[in-house]
Amino acid sequence: EPEVTQTPSHQVTQMGQEVILRCVPISNHLYFYWYRQILGQKVEFLVSFYNNEISEKSEIFDDQFSVERPDGSNFTLKIRSTKLEDSAMYFCASRGQGVEAFFGQGTRLTVV
Amino acid sequence: KNEVEQSPQNLTAQEGEFITINCSYSVGISALHWLQQHPGGGIVSLFMLSSGKKKHGRLIATINIQEKHSSLHITASHPRDSAVYICAAPEMYQGAQKLVFGQGTRLTINP
């Protein structure tokens, strides 16, 4: 069964460092998303991406964040200068023409 | 803006009990997701439903679109069902769709 894969599963980084979280969505999907979940809180929307551009972003998704689909298969989330409050579980999701979204297993980001 | 609320927030039960988790949302939707999150944090999609009822093994999900309410039931609960259960509703914005999540229900099934 096709699945969304995320790497790494866990990333520890120093405050101020750049991190890139990687996702391989399901191959024929068109819509791509990043969500995050701070420990103990709800999962919250960060950004959606369609047709090689951002279709919507939340107020969390400031200039420190960027997304890219560099090669038609990977979908990356970059945080330029990590802060302690960026520590969270980051989920990638993808969707085809239908309503159902498929999630990756997440990357746990710890900023120290 | 869709608001998604779940109840209860925490639920502890004995093995074998029938479990019900509720989800209400504020804006009419086309379909609702039920998701399961295990202690390691990964999310697994359980159901997406747009009307009526769906069943998968011991899990049953129902939705009432008019009342903006969905329930997830677990029959003959087992300790391995212990997890956080999350409902999520789609929200449309300029043709794009994102999910709005409930806060989750932490379910603990004791042997």
XYZ file of C-alpha atoms in Angstrom, chain A residues 31 33 35 37 41-45 48 55-56 89 91 95 98-106 108, chain B residues 4-5 30-31 33 35 37 39-45 48 86 90 93 96-99 101-103:
50
model
C -1.673 18.372 -2.626
C 0.883 19.630 3.640
C 1.402 20.095 10.139
C 2.159 19.176 17.034
C -1.178 20.347 22.115
C -3.396 19.922 19.062
C -2.029 19.153 15.644
C -1.950 22.466 13.783
C -1.713 23.397 10.137
C -0.311 23.576 1.983
C -1.680 27.575 -1.557
C -2.187 28.531 2.067
C 6.420 16.665 15.950
C 3.831 15.685 10.039
C -3.795 14.084 -0.886
C -10.258 13.108 -3.213
C -10.753 14.414 0.294
C -8.709 11.831 2.168
C -5.288 12.864 3.418
C -2.480 10.403 4.129
C 0.033 11.114 6.847
C 3.657 10.268 7.368
C 4.888 8.955 10.685
C 6.298 12.312 11.662
C 10.266 14.680 16.106
C -13.464 20.878 16.186
C -14.166 19.707 19.707
C -17.840 16.965 3.171
C -16.064 14.318 5.249
C -11.202 11.951 9.507
C -6.971 9.267 13.326
C -1.821 8.494 17.492
C 2.789 6.982 22.175
C 5.655 7.245 19.685
C 3.718 10.083 18.032
C 2.981 8.669 14.596
C -0.481 9.240 13.142
C -2.488 6.508 11.466
C -5.665 7.221 9.553
C -12.664 9.009 6.521
C -8.169 12.479 16.996
C -11.466 19.721 6.353
C -9.680 28.194 1.690
C -7.272 24.612 -1.097
C -8.194 22.282 1.730
C -6.524 21.764 5.083
C -7.495 19.744 8.139
C -7.864 18.881 14.317
C -9.610 18.226 17.578
C -7.557 18.157 20.738
